[in-house]
Amino acid sequence: MKIKKAEILATAVRENQYPEIGPPEIAFAGKSNVGKSSLINTLVNRKNLARTSGQPGKTQTLNFYNVNDEFRFVDLPGYGYAKVSMKERERWGTMIENYLVNRQTLIEVLQLIDIRHPPGEHDIMMHNWIRSFGYKGLVIATKADKISKGKWMKHMAIIKRDLGIQDNNLIIPFSASKKINKDKVWETLESIIPVE
């Protein structure tokens, strides 16, 4: 995918703040600090389009990005971050749910899971939820550079087992810092996005 244009369109909390209905949207869901913003930056060849932070819970809004005027990426707030209040977590949950349930132009949700750790309770709930809405249940196993390549299969098998995934092709090991499998993620996205 040749990236000619990548820009932030909107940061939203409520539906009336979403950008107007337009091109198809792909959302990125995952725990706080799993690497959603880093994945978006890597895919569009930009360092700071999506703000990254070493501090979990940084993304507290839905962030909409226009790519090539052909489709949009939507960075969802991280889930399962313990250091925010229960009320705040419920607010984020409602924000994410409203978007996933009501946005007509949403065509796929990619879930990010840190390859080093088995999926947690929130990951499993989110995965089941994504699947219940008819999405494929694609998983990007981030931070793949943090373990040796020889251990990838073992860690991916744990993710596959815990999430009840049948198809190996639905899990892609990825590293933003080393650009591992950037092309593979794009291939997967291009098979989903109806671009000319």
PDB file of C-alpha atoms in Angstrom:
ATOM      1  CA  MET A   1       0.000   0.000   0.000  1.00  0.00           C
ATOM      2  CA  LYS A   2       1.460   3.343  -1.076  1.00  0.00           C
ATOM      3  CA  ILE A   3       0.666   5.958   1.541  1.00  0.00           C
ATOM      4  CA  LYS A   4       0.096   9.319  -0.123  1.00  0.00           C
ATOM      5  CA  LYS A   5      -1.791  10.929   2.738  1.00  0.00           C
ATOM      6  CA  ALA A   6      -2.318  10.246   6.441  1.00  0.00           C
ATOM      7  CA  GLU A   7      -3.889  12.745   8.818  1.00  0.00           C
ATOM      8  CA  ILE A   8      -5.904  12.870  11.999  1.00  0.00           C
ATOM      9  CA  LEU A   9      -9.543  13.636  11.246  1.00  0.00           C
ATOM     10  CA  ALA A  10     -11.144  13.769  14.663  1.00  0.00           C
ATOM     11  CA  THR A  11     -10.840  12.847  18.306  1.00  0.00           C
ATOM     12  CA  ALA A  12     -14.222  11.891  19.667  1.00  0.00           C
ATOM     13  CA  VAL A  13     -15.890  10.845  22.897  1.00  0.00           C
ATOM     14  CA  ARG A  14     -19.508  10.994  21.740  1.00  0.00           C
ATOM     15  CA  GLU A  15     -21.179  10.017  18.490  1.00  0.00           C
ATOM     16  CA  ASN A  16     -21.912  13.616  17.535  1.00  0.00           C
ATOM     17  CA  GLN A  17     -18.138  14.223  17.491  1.00  0.00           C
ATOM     18  CA  TYR A  18     -17.394  11.443  14.970  1.00  0.00           C
ATOM     19  CA  PRO A  19     -16.359  12.585  11.505  1.00  0.00           C
ATOM     20  CA  GLU A  20     -19.116  12.419   8.911  1.00  0.00           C
ATOM     21  CA  ILE A  21     -19.895   9.004   7.482  1.00  0.00           C
ATOM     22  CA  GLY A  22     -17.497   8.420   4.621  1.00  0.00           C
ATOM     23  CA  PRO A  23     -14.911   5.829   3.611  1.00  0.00           C
ATOM     24  CA  PRO A  24     -14.735   2.401   5.299  1.00  0.00           C
ATOM     25  CA  GLU A  25     -13.189   2.270   8.765  1.00  0.00           C
ATOM     26  CA  ILE A  26     -10.947  -0.287  10.438  1.00  0.00           C
ATOM     27  CA  ALA A  27     -10.728  -0.109  14.230  1.00  0.00           C
ATOM     28  CA  PHE A  28      -7.823  -1.173  16.436  1.00  0.00           C
ATOM     29  CA  ALA A  29      -8.702  -2.568  19.866  1.00  0.00           C
ATOM     30  CA  GLY A  30      -6.396  -3.744  22.614  1.00  0.00           C
ATOM     31  CA  LYS A  31      -5.219  -3.347  26.179  1.00  0.00           C
ATOM     32  CA  SER A  32      -3.580  -0.102  27.232  1.00  0.00           C
ATOM     33  CA  ASN A  33       0.018   0.110  26.020  1.00  0.00           C
ATOM     34  CA  VAL A  34      -0.229  -2.886  23.672  1.00  0.00           C
ATOM     35  CA  GLY A  35       0.960  -0.823  20.705  1.00  0.00           C
ATOM     36  CA  LYS A  36      -2.141   0.380  18.805  1.00  0.00           C
ATOM     37  CA  SER A  37      -0.744   3.847  18.086  1.00  0.00           C
ATOM     38  CA  SER A  38       2.664   2.389  17.167  1.00  0.00           C
ATOM     39  CA  LEU A  39       1.013  -0.018  14.707  1.00  0.00           C
ATOM     40  CA  ILE A  40      -0.899   2.831  13.038  1.00  0.00           C
ATOM     41  CA  ASN A  41       2.269   4.961  12.804  1.00  0.00           C
ATOM     42  CA  THR A  42       4.231   2.049  11.312  1.00  0.00           C
ATOM     43  CA  LEU A  43       1.550   1.275   8.736  1.00  0.00           C
ATOM     44  CA  VAL A  44       1.368   4.872   7.480  1.00  0.00           C
ATOM     45  CA  ASN A  45       5.146   5.502   7.706  1.00  0.00           C
ATOM     46  CA  ARG A  46       4.796   8.306  10.236  1.00  0.00           C
ATOM     47  CA  LYS A  47       6.500   8.629  13.612  1.00  0.00           C
ATOM     48  CA  ASN A  48       3.965  10.718  15.469  1.00  0.00           C
ATOM     49  CA  LEU A  49       0.640  10.670  13.648  1.00  0.00           C
ATOM     50  CA  ALA A  50      -0.906   8.589  16.434  1.00  0.00           C
ATOM     51  CA  ARG A  51       0.420   9.744  19.792  1.00  0.00           C
ATOM     52  CA  THR A  52       2.320   7.002  21.590  1.00  0.00           C
ATOM     53  CA  SER A  53       3.206   6.949  25.245  1.00  0.00           C
ATOM     54  CA  GLY A  54       5.058   4.734  27.681  1.00  0.00           C
ATOM     55  CA  GLN A  55       2.238   5.541  30.053  1.00  0.00           C
ATOM     56  CA  PRO A  56      -0.735   3.154  29.735  1.00  0.00           C
ATOM     57  CA  GLY A  57      -4.185   4.661  29.339  1.00  0.00           C
ATOM     58  CA  LYS A  58      -2.980   7.542  27.146  1.00  0.00           C
ATOM     59  CA  THR A  59      -5.613   7.122  24.429  1.00  0.00           C
ATOM     60  CA  GLN A  60      -8.842   8.187  26.112  1.00  0.00           C
ATOM     61  CA  THR A  61     -10.753   9.124  22.991  1.00  0.00           C
ATOM     62  CA  LEU A  62     -11.658   7.518  19.682  1.00  0.00           C
ATOM     63  CA  ASN A  63      -9.056   8.818  17.245  1.00  0.00           C
ATOM     64  CA  PHE A  64     -10.015   8.805  13.561  1.00  0.00           C
ATOM     65  CA  TYR A  65      -7.284   8.880  10.888  1.00  0.00           C
ATOM     66  CA  ASN A  66      -7.820   9.503   7.198  1.00  0.00           C
ATOM     67  CA  VAL A  67      -5.565   7.386   4.963  1.00  0.00           C
ATOM     68  CA  ASN A  68      -5.257   8.297   1.257  1.00  0.00           C
ATOM     69  CA  ASP A  69      -8.858   9.636   1.342  1.00  0.00           C
ATOM     70  CA  GLU A  70      -9.783   5.968   0.729  1.00  0.00           C
ATOM     71  CA  PHE A  71     -10.282   4.524   4.211  1.00  0.00           C
ATOM     72  CA  ARG A  72      -9.881   5.363   7.890  1.00  0.00           C
ATOM     73  CA  PHE A  73      -8.111   3.857  10.868  1.00  0.00           C
ATOM     74  CA  VAL A  74      -9.777   4.268  14.256  1.00  0.00           C
ATOM     75  CA  ASP A  75      -7.651   3.968  17.401  1.00  0.00           C
ATOM     76  CA  LEU A  76      -9.881   2.883  20.295  1.00  0.00           C
ATOM     77  CA  PRO A  77      -9.079   3.619  23.954  1.00  0.00           C
ATOM     78  CA  GLY A  78      -7.124   0.812  25.616  1.00  0.00           C
ATOM     79  CA  TYR A  79      -9.162  -1.481  27.821  1.00  0.00           C
ATOM     80  CA  GLY A  80      -8.328  -3.149  31.117  1.00  0.00           C
ATOM     81  CA  TYR A  81      -6.069  -0.449  32.541  1.00  0.00           C
ATOM     82  CA  ALA A  82      -6.180  -0.894  36.322  1.00  0.00           C
ATOM     83  CA  LYS A  83      -4.994   2.554  37.393  1.00  0.00           C
ATOM     84  CA  VAL A  84      -8.041   4.444  36.216  1.00  0.00           C
ATOM     85  CA  SER A  85     -11.217   4.508  38.261  1.00  0.00           C
ATOM     86  CA  MET A  86     -13.989   1.990  37.680  1.00  0.00           C
ATOM     87  CA  LYS A  87     -16.231   4.848  36.557  1.00  0.00           C
ATOM     88  CA  GLU A  88     -13.645   5.954  33.982  1.00  0.00           C
ATOM     89  CA  ARG A  89     -13.251   2.388  32.683  1.00  0.00           C
ATOM     90  CA  GLU A  90     -17.019   2.064  32.339  1.00  0.00           C
ATOM     91  CA  ARG A  91     -17.084   5.344  30.401  1.00  0.00           C
ATOM     92  CA  TRP A  92     -14.411   4.045  27.988  1.00  0.00           C
ATOM     93  CA  GLY A  93     -16.307   0.748  27.658  1.00  0.00           C
ATOM     94  CA  THR A  94     -19.500   2.588  26.745  1.00  0.00           C
ATOM     95  CA  MET A  95     -17.590   4.805  24.286  1.00  0.00           C
ATOM     96  CA  ILE A  96     -16.047   1.775  22.543  1.00  0.00           C
ATOM     97  CA  GLU A  97     -19.320  -0.151  22.544  1.00  0.00           C
ATOM     98  CA  ASN A  98     -21.323   2.737  21.055  1.00  0.00           C
ATOM     99  CA  TYR A  99     -18.812   3.038  18.231  1.00  0.00           C
ATOM    100  CA  LEU A 100     -18.596  -0.704  17.496  1.00  0.00           C
ATOM    101  CA  VAL A 101     -22.368  -1.170  17.592  1.00  0.00           C
ATOM    102  CA  ASN A 102     -23.538   1.944  15.763  1.00  0.00           C
ATOM    103  CA  ARG A 103     -20.909   2.896  13.172  1.00  0.00           C
ATOM    104  CA  GLN A 104     -22.196   1.780   9.758  1.00  0.00           C
ATOM    105  CA  THR A 105     -18.864   2.306   7.964  1.00  0.00           C
ATOM    106  CA  LEU A 106     -16.897   0.055  10.335  1.00  0.00           C
ATOM    107  CA  ILE A 107     -15.802  -2.973   8.273  1.00  0.00           C
ATOM    108  CA  GLU A 108     -13.306  -4.750  10.568  1.00  0.00           C
ATOM    109  CA  VAL A 109     -11.835  -4.672  14.068  1.00  0.00           C
ATOM    110  CA  LEU A 110      -8.222  -5.742  14.601  1.00  0.00           C
ATOM    111  CA  GLN A 111      -7.391  -6.826  18.129  1.00  0.00           C
ATOM    112  CA  LEU A 112      -3.849  -6.295  19.402  1.00  0.00           C
ATOM    113  CA  ILE A 113      -2.392  -8.654  21.995  1.00  0.00           C
ATOM    114  CA  ASP A 114       1.148  -8.607  23.416  1.00  0.00           C
ATOM    115  CA  ILE A 115       2.730 -11.828  22.085  1.00  0.00           C
ATOM    116  CA  ARG A 116       4.711 -12.276  25.331  1.00  0.00           C
ATOM    117  CA  HIS A 117       1.668 -12.751  27.559  1.00  0.00           C
ATOM    118  CA  PRO A 118      -1.362 -15.065  27.430  1.00  0.00           C
ATOM    119  CA  PRO A 119      -4.603 -13.201  26.674  1.00  0.00           C
ATOM    120  CA  GLY A 120      -6.173 -11.789  29.825  1.00  0.00           C
ATOM    121  CA  GLU A 121      -9.816 -11.756  30.842  1.00  0.00           C
ATOM    122  CA  HIS A 122     -10.444  -8.431  29.036  1.00  0.00           C
ATOM    123  CA  ASP A 123      -8.763  -9.728  25.862  1.00  0.00           C
ATOM    124  CA  ILE A 124     -10.975 -12.809  25.833  1.00  0.00           C
ATOM    125  CA  MET A 125     -14.133 -10.751  26.463  1.00  0.00           C
ATOM    126  CA  MET A 126     -13.197  -8.299  23.692  1.00  0.00           C
ATOM    127  CA  HIS A 127     -12.391 -11.110  21.256  1.00  0.00           C
ATOM    128  CA  ASN A 128     -15.714 -12.855  21.874  1.00  0.00           C
ATOM    129  CA  TRP A 129     -17.488  -9.531  21.527  1.00  0.00           C
ATOM    130  CA  ILE A 130     -15.744  -8.742  18.204  1.00  0.00           C
ATOM    131  CA  ARG A 131     -16.626 -12.188  16.873  1.00  0.00           C
ATOM    132  CA  SER A 132     -20.233 -11.879  18.050  1.00  0.00           C
ATOM    133  CA  PHE A 133     -20.623  -8.877  15.726  1.00  0.00           C
ATOM    134  CA  GLY A 134     -19.526 -10.939  12.746  1.00  0.00           C
ATOM    135  CA  TYR A 135     -15.968  -9.652  12.410  1.00  0.00           C
ATOM    136  CA  LYS A 136     -13.174 -12.093  11.537  1.00  0.00           C
ATOM    137  CA  GLY A 137     -11.377 -11.892  14.870  1.00  0.00           C
ATOM    138  CA  LEU A 138      -7.978 -10.900  13.447  1.00  0.00           C
ATOM    139  CA  VAL A 139      -5.234 -10.639  16.057  1.00  0.00           C
ATOM    140  CA  ILE A 140      -2.001  -8.686  15.712  1.00  0.00           C
ATOM    141  CA  ALA A 141       0.477 -10.201  18.203  1.00  0.00           C
ATOM    142  CA  THR A 142       2.576  -7.123  19.015  1.00  0.00           C
ATOM    143  CA  LYS A 143       6.090  -6.702  20.448  1.00  0.00           C
ATOM    144  CA  ALA A 144       7.310  -9.784  18.543  1.00  0.00           C
ATOM    145  CA  ASP A 145      10.862  -8.401  18.645  1.00  0.00           C
ATOM    146  CA  LYS A 146      10.867  -8.877  22.431  1.00  0.00           C
ATOM    147  CA  ILE A 147      11.027 -12.677  22.170  1.00  0.00           C
ATOM    148  CA  SER A 148      13.121 -14.884  19.889  1.00  0.00           C
ATOM    149  CA  LYS A 149      11.534 -15.877  16.594  1.00  0.00           C
ATOM    150  CA  GLY A 150      11.838 -19.535  17.651  1.00  0.00           C
ATOM    151  CA  LYS A 151       9.313 -18.886  20.434  1.00  0.00           C
ATOM    152  CA  TRP A 152       6.689 -17.189  18.268  1.00  0.00           C
ATOM    153  CA  MET A 153       4.791 -20.384  17.423  1.00  0.00           C
ATOM    154  CA  LYS A 154       4.540 -21.408  21.074  1.00  0.00           C
ATOM    155  CA  HIS A 155       3.237 -17.989  22.152  1.00  0.00           C
ATOM    156  CA  MET A 156       0.841 -17.785  19.197  1.00  0.00           C
ATOM    157  CA  ALA A 157      -0.488 -21.259  20.057  1.00  0.00           C
ATOM    158  CA  ILE A 158      -1.372 -19.968  23.553  1.00  0.00           C
ATOM    159  CA  ILE A 159      -3.213 -16.953  22.074  1.00  0.00           C
ATOM    160  CA  LYS A 160      -4.995 -19.238  19.601  1.00  0.00           C
ATOM    161  CA  ARG A 161      -6.034 -21.654  22.341  1.00  0.00           C
ATOM    162  CA  ASP A 162      -7.165 -19.023  24.850  1.00  0.00           C
ATOM    163  CA  LEU A 163      -9.196 -17.065  22.294  1.00  0.00           C
ATOM    164  CA  GLY A 164     -10.629 -20.164  20.594  1.00  0.00           C
ATOM    165  CA  ILE A 165      -9.204 -19.213  17.182  1.00  0.00           C
ATOM    166  CA  GLN A 166      -9.362 -21.987  14.577  1.00  0.00           C
ATOM    167  CA  ASP A 167      -7.374 -20.432  11.723  1.00  0.00           C
ATOM    168  CA  ASN A 168      -3.610 -19.757  12.128  1.00  0.00           C
ATOM    169  CA  ASN A 169      -3.829 -17.013   9.477  1.00  0.00           C
ATOM    170  CA  LEU A 170      -5.895 -14.897  11.866  1.00  0.00           C
ATOM    171  CA  ILE A 171      -2.842 -14.241  14.103  1.00  0.00           C
ATOM    172  CA  ILE A 172       0.034 -12.116  12.782  1.00  0.00           C
ATOM    173  CA  PRO A 173       3.189 -11.584  14.879  1.00  0.00           C
ATOM    174  CA  PHE A 174       4.254  -7.937  14.556  1.00  0.00           C
ATOM    175  CA  SER A 175       6.862  -5.474  15.777  1.00  0.00           C
ATOM    176  CA  ALA A 176       6.559  -1.730  15.242  1.00  0.00           C
ATOM    177  CA  SER A 177      10.168  -0.983  16.200  1.00  0.00           C
ATOM    178  CA  LYS A 178      11.608  -3.618  13.816  1.00  0.00           C
ATOM    179  CA  LYS A 179       8.802  -3.369  11.201  1.00  0.00           C
ATOM    180  CA  ILE A 180       8.354  -7.156  11.432  1.00  0.00           C
ATOM    181  CA  ASN A 181       5.415  -8.306   9.254  1.00  0.00           C
ATOM    182  CA  LYS A 182       4.346  -4.776   8.325  1.00  0.00           C
ATOM    183  CA  ASP A 183       3.771  -6.037   4.753  1.00  0.00           C
ATOM    184  CA  LYS A 184       1.762  -9.000   6.002  1.00  0.00           C
ATOM    185  CA  VAL A 185      -0.530  -6.716   8.020  1.00  0.00           C
ATOM    186  CA  TRP A 186      -1.012  -4.546   4.916  1.00  0.00           C
ATOM    187  CA  GLU A 187      -1.790  -7.618   2.777  1.00  0.00           C
ATOM    188  CA  THR A 188      -4.466  -8.585   5.280  1.00  0.00           C
ATOM    189  CA  LEU A 189      -5.879  -5.043   5.354  1.00  0.00           C
ATOM    190  CA  GLU A 190      -5.889  -4.805   1.547  1.00  0.00           C
ATOM    191  CA  SER A 191      -7.946  -7.992   1.407  1.00  0.00           C
ATOM    192  CA  ILE A 192     -10.555  -6.284   3.617  1.00  0.00           C
ATOM    193  CA  ILE A 193     -10.569  -2.681   2.377  1.00  0.00           C
ATOM    194  CA  PRO A 194     -12.544  -2.169  -0.823  1.00  0.00           C
ATOM    195  CA  VAL A 195     -10.103   0.234  -2.497  1.00  0.00           C
ATOM    196  CA  GLU A 196      -9.560   0.602  -6.227  1.00  0.00           C
TER     197      GLU A 196
END
